[in-house]
Structures are given as C-alpha cells and as structure tokens.
Amino acid sequence: MKLATLNNGRRDGRLVVVSRDLRHATDAAPVAATMQQLIEDWDARAPGLQSLYEMLNAGRGVEHFAFDPAQAMSPLPRTHQFVDASAFLNHGNIMEEAYKLDVKKTPGIPVLVQRQSDDFCGPCDDYPLHSEADNGDFEGEFAVVMADTPMASPPEACAAQIRLVMILNDVSLRAHLFRELQMGFGFINAKPATVFGPVAVTPDELGEGWGADGRIHLEMRVSRNGQWFGHPNGREMDWSFGELLARLALNRNLRAGTILGTGTVSNRAAREVGSACLAEKRALEKITTGDSSTPFLTWGDRLRFEVLGADGQSIFGAIDHRFVPFKAGA
C-alpha cells in the first residue's frame, strides 16, 4: 500500500491512497482523515485502505484523481518522536580518517540522536537556507514509521511493529555541526527541518528490496543540479532496523508515529558508487588529494533523491527540491 498527505491548509493535511505507479490517488477520508489517525489505529483502519488501494490499482470502483507530488506534504507532517541513527559505520569511518577525528564509540551500540519532529518539509517545497555560510549539506536516508512498541522489545518484535517506510533528505548545516558535537549534547542549529519523500509505503511494496536481514537492499539515487552524485545501497547497514529499534526501545515505549531514520546511506565502495551526502564526498577528496573541492550547497541548488524497484519504477516518488534564500515571514 502507498500513502501520501496532500496540503489542504491544515497542519496534518489530507491523507490519500496512491496507486502503485504513483499516477493516481483517492481520498482516504472515509477510513482515515490523516496519517496520524491511521498510524494510531492501524489494525482497524489499514484493511479498509488496503481495499481502496487494490481497487485503485485495478482501475475500478473508486473515484480518483491525478497524483501531484508537488502538492504533497511529508507523509507524516509532524509526529511525537523522530530519532535518527548512524547505522552506516562506513560513513563515520570516512569522516574520521579525513579529519583525524577521535570519536568515542561503544562497540555494538549504534548512535541515536533525538531530532526535530514538529515541522517536516514537503518533497518539492523550496527549502529556505538561512545563509550560504552555514555550509549546507544533504543526507539521503531511509526511515521507518512505527506502531506502538513496548519498552524492552527485542529486535524481532520491534521489526514486526514497522508499518511504513519512507525516504528523506536530512538537511545538515556543517558550519554548526562540529561546534555542537564538541558541546557534548545533541544537534540543534546543525540539523534544521527534514524533508521526506512524497509517498510512504508498506514494507511489502519494496519486494525483495525489503531484505530478510532487516535492511533495505535498494539504491538511494542522488543527483545535484541534474548531475549524478551517487547511488549507494541500503544493504550495508551495520545494524538492522530491528536492532536499531530495540536499542531505542531499551528503556522507553515507542508510541505510534515514531520515525527512525538510518543516517546517511554509505557504501564501502563509495569511490565507485558515489555518496548520499556532500560531507562524505568532500572527505573522500581530502583523503585522496589533501583538500576538498566539492562546494557546499548554494542558493539555487536543486537536489533529487529517488529509489527504484526491481521493475525500474519509482517506489516512493522523488524528493525534488531547490534551496533558496531565507526570507523572514515567508
């Protein structure tokens, strides 16, 4: 099943069911008005939406309209908790080698960071960059949306509570990042609003891309200003989604709507398959040549993130947005 939230002038938008080919949509209001309503009452409401989805794909029995991702908000426009992981150790290893960092790690325990969850951005919205001096960056990631998950649930139980999968651009401002890291607490100024892809999907929509190992075996395709930037594969996560979620749920309940991101998708063959963020590419340049040449984001830059299935069709639709100067009150 594929779902999206359209902008209707309200904070939580209008939930719609989207066809598998992303061409058409139908109103979900008879079953659930918003994504939060659905996720909090999934078992009762999801079967009705699944029926709508099947009729929509069959082209019968349901009124529909053309799906326009430019009208989409984040699938879950706001939620109670968004946590981002650093599940690809290769990304951190590259950064540490390039900048001679001494990062204290506990073997076997993933990094998890509490993030802003009250103001997500739509996939095609212009993104206001406060200043080019902030050294704006992007990070292509996968994410999952959870149903209620009890405290101390083991990995397999956590994985069973995953309801939806999304893609995201975790916008980062590198000029603030090292300062905030050195302060010893989580990110604030370094991590502004996150951008999510237009469509959230149930795991079965990924086909064989939803691996039995609890990882996504699909490429994150990234371009900048129409030029290829990278296509790293999600299969190299050092922890499965279940393992990440079990660590997060170690001593807390995870309530319906909790989002967990993977962190930057990164592969050991980064020099061949490219990267999903500027910082990693710049670090590889520094390792190779002694200096970084790829510039950080500038006003007018356009980014695109997309994931294709085995049939070559877009699964989540694309994040396709432009960075513009911040204007107060806009």
PDB file of N, CA and C in Angstrom, residues 113-116 127-131 133-137 139 170-181 183 185-194:
ATOM      1  N   VAL A 113      20.149   9.809  17.700  1.00  0.00           N
ATOM      2  CA  VAL A 113      20.049  11.233  18.020  1.00  0.00           C
ATOM      3  C   VAL A 113      18.593  11.671  17.945  1.00  0.00           C
ATOM      4  N   GLN A 114      18.093  12.294  19.013  1.00  0.00           N
ATOM      5  CA  GLN A 114      16.741  12.848  19.019  1.00  0.00           C
ATOM      6  C   GLN A 114      16.693  14.054  18.095  1.00  0.00           C
ATOM      7  N   ARG A 115      15.664  14.114  17.245  1.00  0.00           N
ATOM      8  CA  ARG A 115      15.593  15.155  16.224  1.00  0.00           C
ATOM      9  C   ARG A 115      14.287  15.928  16.275  1.00  0.00           C
ATOM     10  N   GLN A 116      14.257  17.048  15.542  1.00  0.00           N
ATOM     11  CA  GLN A 116      13.057  17.862  15.430  1.00  0.00           C
ATOM     12  C   GLN A 116      11.955  17.067  14.744  1.00  0.00           C
ATOM     13  N   TYR A 127      13.360  25.011  -0.187  1.00  0.00           N
ATOM     14  CA  TYR A 127      13.919  24.902   1.163  1.00  0.00           C
ATOM     15  C   TYR A 127      14.698  26.176   1.489  1.00  0.00           C
ATOM     16  N   PRO A 128      14.282  26.935   2.510  1.00  0.00           N
ATOM     17  CA  PRO A 128      14.973  28.186   2.846  1.00  0.00           C
ATOM     18  C   PRO A 128      16.295  27.932   3.569  1.00  0.00           C
ATOM     19  N   LEU A 129      17.379  28.333   2.957  1.00  0.00           N
ATOM     20  CA  LEU A 129      18.711  28.222   3.540  1.00  0.00           C
ATOM     21  C   LEU A 129      19.067  29.588   4.128  1.00  0.00           C
ATOM     22  N   HIS A 130      19.269  29.633   5.422  1.00  0.00           N
ATOM     23  CA  HIS A 130      19.453  30.908   6.118  1.00  0.00           C
ATOM     24  C   HIS A 130      20.655  31.673   5.579  1.00  0.00           C
ATOM     25  N   SER A 131      21.760  30.958   5.356  1.00  0.00           N
ATOM     26  CA  SER A 131      22.969  31.601   4.846  1.00  0.00           C
ATOM     27  C   SER A 131      23.823  30.561   4.145  1.00  0.00           C
ATOM     28  N   ALA A 133      26.861  30.609   4.182  1.00  0.00           N
ATOM     29  CA  ALA A 133      27.985  30.404   5.100  1.00  0.00           C
ATOM     30  C   ALA A 133      27.711  29.305   6.119  1.00  0.00           C
ATOM     31  N   ASP A 134      26.468  28.816   6.178  1.00  0.00           N
ATOM     32  CA  ASP A 134      26.141  27.711   7.080  1.00  0.00           C
ATOM     33  C   ASP A 134      26.688  26.372   6.565  1.00  0.00           C
ATOM     34  N   ASN A 135      27.247  26.374   5.356  1.00  0.00           N
ATOM     35  CA  ASN A 135      27.775  25.138   4.745  1.00  0.00           C
ATOM     36  C   ASN A 135      26.698  24.053   4.696  1.00  0.00           C
ATOM     37  N   GLY A 136      25.622  24.375   3.968  1.00  0.00           N
ATOM     38  CA  GLY A 136      24.505  23.451   3.846  1.00  0.00           C
ATOM     39  C   GLY A 136      24.901  22.154   3.161  1.00  0.00           C
ATOM     40  N   ASP A 137      24.331  21.069   3.657  1.00  0.00           N
ATOM     41  CA  ASP A 137      24.619  19.725   3.147  1.00  0.00           C
ATOM     42  C   ASP A 137      23.316  18.949   3.094  1.00  0.00           C
ATOM     43  N   GLU A 139      21.692  14.708   3.194  1.00  0.00           N
ATOM     44  CA  GLU A 139      21.961  13.319   3.552  1.00  0.00           C
ATOM     45  C   GLU A 139      20.766  12.466   3.140  1.00  0.00           C
ATOM     46  N   ASP A 170      18.048  14.493   5.037  1.00  0.00           N
ATOM     47  CA  ASP A 170      18.376  15.047   6.346  1.00  0.00           C
ATOM     48  C   ASP A 170      19.296  16.244   6.130  1.00  0.00           C
ATOM     49  N   VAL A 171      18.700  17.426   5.981  1.00  0.00           N
ATOM     50  CA  VAL A 171      19.475  18.641   5.724  1.00  0.00           C
ATOM     51  C   VAL A 171      20.377  18.923   6.924  1.00  0.00           C
ATOM     52  N   SER A 172      21.643  19.225   6.643  1.00  0.00           N
ATOM     53  CA  SER A 172      22.623  19.468   7.698  1.00  0.00           C
ATOM     54  C   SER A 172      23.376  20.757   7.409  1.00  0.00           C
ATOM     55  N   LEU A 173      23.684  21.502   8.451  1.00  0.00           N
ATOM     56  CA  LEU A 173      24.452  22.730   8.327  1.00  0.00           C
ATOM     57  C   LEU A 173      25.802  22.503   8.992  1.00  0.00           C
ATOM     58  N   ARG A 174      26.794  22.214   8.174  1.00  0.00           N
ATOM     59  CA  ARG A 174      28.085  21.748   8.686  1.00  0.00           C
ATOM     60  C   ARG A 174      28.836  22.825   9.473  1.00  0.00           C
ATOM     61  N   ALA A 175      28.545  24.099   9.208  1.00  0.00           N
ATOM     62  CA  ALA A 175      29.237  25.152   9.954  1.00  0.00           C
ATOM     63  C   ALA A 175      28.895  25.114  11.436  1.00  0.00           C
ATOM     64  N   HIS A 176      27.763  24.522  11.780  1.00  0.00           N
ATOM     65  CA  HIS A 176      27.344  24.432  13.179  1.00  0.00           C
ATOM     66  C   HIS A 176      27.643  23.063  13.789  1.00  0.00           C
ATOM     67  N   LEU A 177      27.900  22.054  12.945  1.00  0.00           N
ATOM     68  CA  LEU A 177      27.902  20.677  13.423  1.00  0.00           C
ATOM     69  C   LEU A 177      29.039  20.376  14.394  1.00  0.00           C
ATOM     70  N   PHE A 178      30.274  20.709  14.037  1.00  0.00           N
ATOM     71  CA  PHE A 178      31.394  20.349  14.914  1.00  0.00           C
ATOM     72  C   PHE A 178      31.317  21.097  16.239  1.00  0.00           C
ATOM     73  N   ARG A 179      30.860  22.353  16.193  1.00  0.00           N
ATOM     74  CA  ARG A 179      30.704  23.096  17.439  1.00  0.00           C
ATOM     75  C   ARG A 179      29.717  22.400  18.372  1.00  0.00           C
ATOM     76  N   GLU A 180      28.587  21.965  17.814  1.00  0.00           N
ATOM     77  CA  GLU A 180      27.577  21.319  18.655  1.00  0.00           C
ATOM     78  C   GLU A 180      28.037  19.946  19.123  1.00  0.00           C
ATOM     79  N   LEU A 181      28.789  19.239  18.289  1.00  0.00           N
ATOM     80  CA  LEU A 181      29.351  17.960  18.729  1.00  0.00           C
ATOM     81  C   LEU A 181      30.272  18.151  19.926  1.00  0.00           C
ATOM     82  N   MET A 183      30.150  20.337  22.157  1.00  0.00           N
ATOM     83  CA  MET A 183      29.417  20.726  23.358  1.00  0.00           C
ATOM     84  C   MET A 183      28.870  19.516  24.113  1.00  0.00           C
ATOM     85  N   PHE A 185      26.138  17.531  23.589  1.00  0.00           N
ATOM     86  CA  PHE A 185      24.739  17.136  23.547  1.00  0.00           C
ATOM     87  C   PHE A 185      24.297  17.025  22.087  1.00  0.00           C
ATOM     88  N   GLY A 186      22.987  16.872  21.867  1.00  0.00           N
ATOM     89  CA  GLY A 186      22.508  16.647  20.513  1.00  0.00           C
ATOM     90  C   GLY A 186      22.546  17.880  19.639  1.00  0.00           C
ATOM     91  N   PHE A 187      22.220  17.685  18.356  1.00  0.00           N
ATOM     92  CA  PHE A 187      22.230  18.771  17.387  1.00  0.00           C
ATOM     93  C   PHE A 187      20.993  19.655  17.546  1.00  0.00           C
ATOM     94  N   ILE A 188      21.163  20.948  17.337  1.00  0.00           N
ATOM     95  CA  ILE A 188      20.049  21.879  17.244  1.00  0.00           C
ATOM     96  C   ILE A 188      20.211  22.713  15.974  1.00  0.00           C
ATOM     97  N   ASN A 189      21.139  23.667  15.957  1.00  0.00           N
ATOM     98  CA  ASN A 189      21.332  24.521  14.788  1.00  0.00           C
ATOM     99  C   ASN A 189      21.883  23.767  13.586  1.00  0.00           C
ATOM    100  N   ALA A 190      22.581  22.677  13.817  1.00  0.00           N
ATOM    101  CA  ALA A 190      23.180  21.919  12.712  1.00  0.00           C
ATOM    102  C   ALA A 190      22.165  21.081  11.951  1.00  0.00           C
ATOM    103  N   LYS A 191      20.991  20.882  12.518  1.00  0.00           N
ATOM    104  CA  LYS A 191      20.009  19.994  11.907  1.00  0.00           C
ATOM    105  C   LYS A 191      18.646  20.674  11.854  1.00  0.00           C
ATOM    106  N   PRO A 192      18.381  21.464  10.808  1.00  0.00           N
ATOM    107  CA  PRO A 192      17.075  22.097  10.650  1.00  0.00           C
ATOM    108  C   PRO A 192      16.035  21.088  10.150  1.00  0.00           C
ATOM    109  N   ALA A 193      14.933  21.583   9.619  1.00  0.00           N
ATOM    110  CA  ALA A 193      13.812  20.720   9.242  1.00  0.00           C
ATOM    111  C   ALA A 193      14.223  19.660   8.214  1.00  0.00           C
ATOM    112  N   THR A 194      13.655  18.477   8.373  1.00  0.00           N
ATOM    113  CA  THR A 194      13.931  17.335   7.497  1.00  0.00           C
ATOM    114  C   THR A 194      12.903  17.277   6.373  1.00  0.00           C
TER     115      THR A 194
END
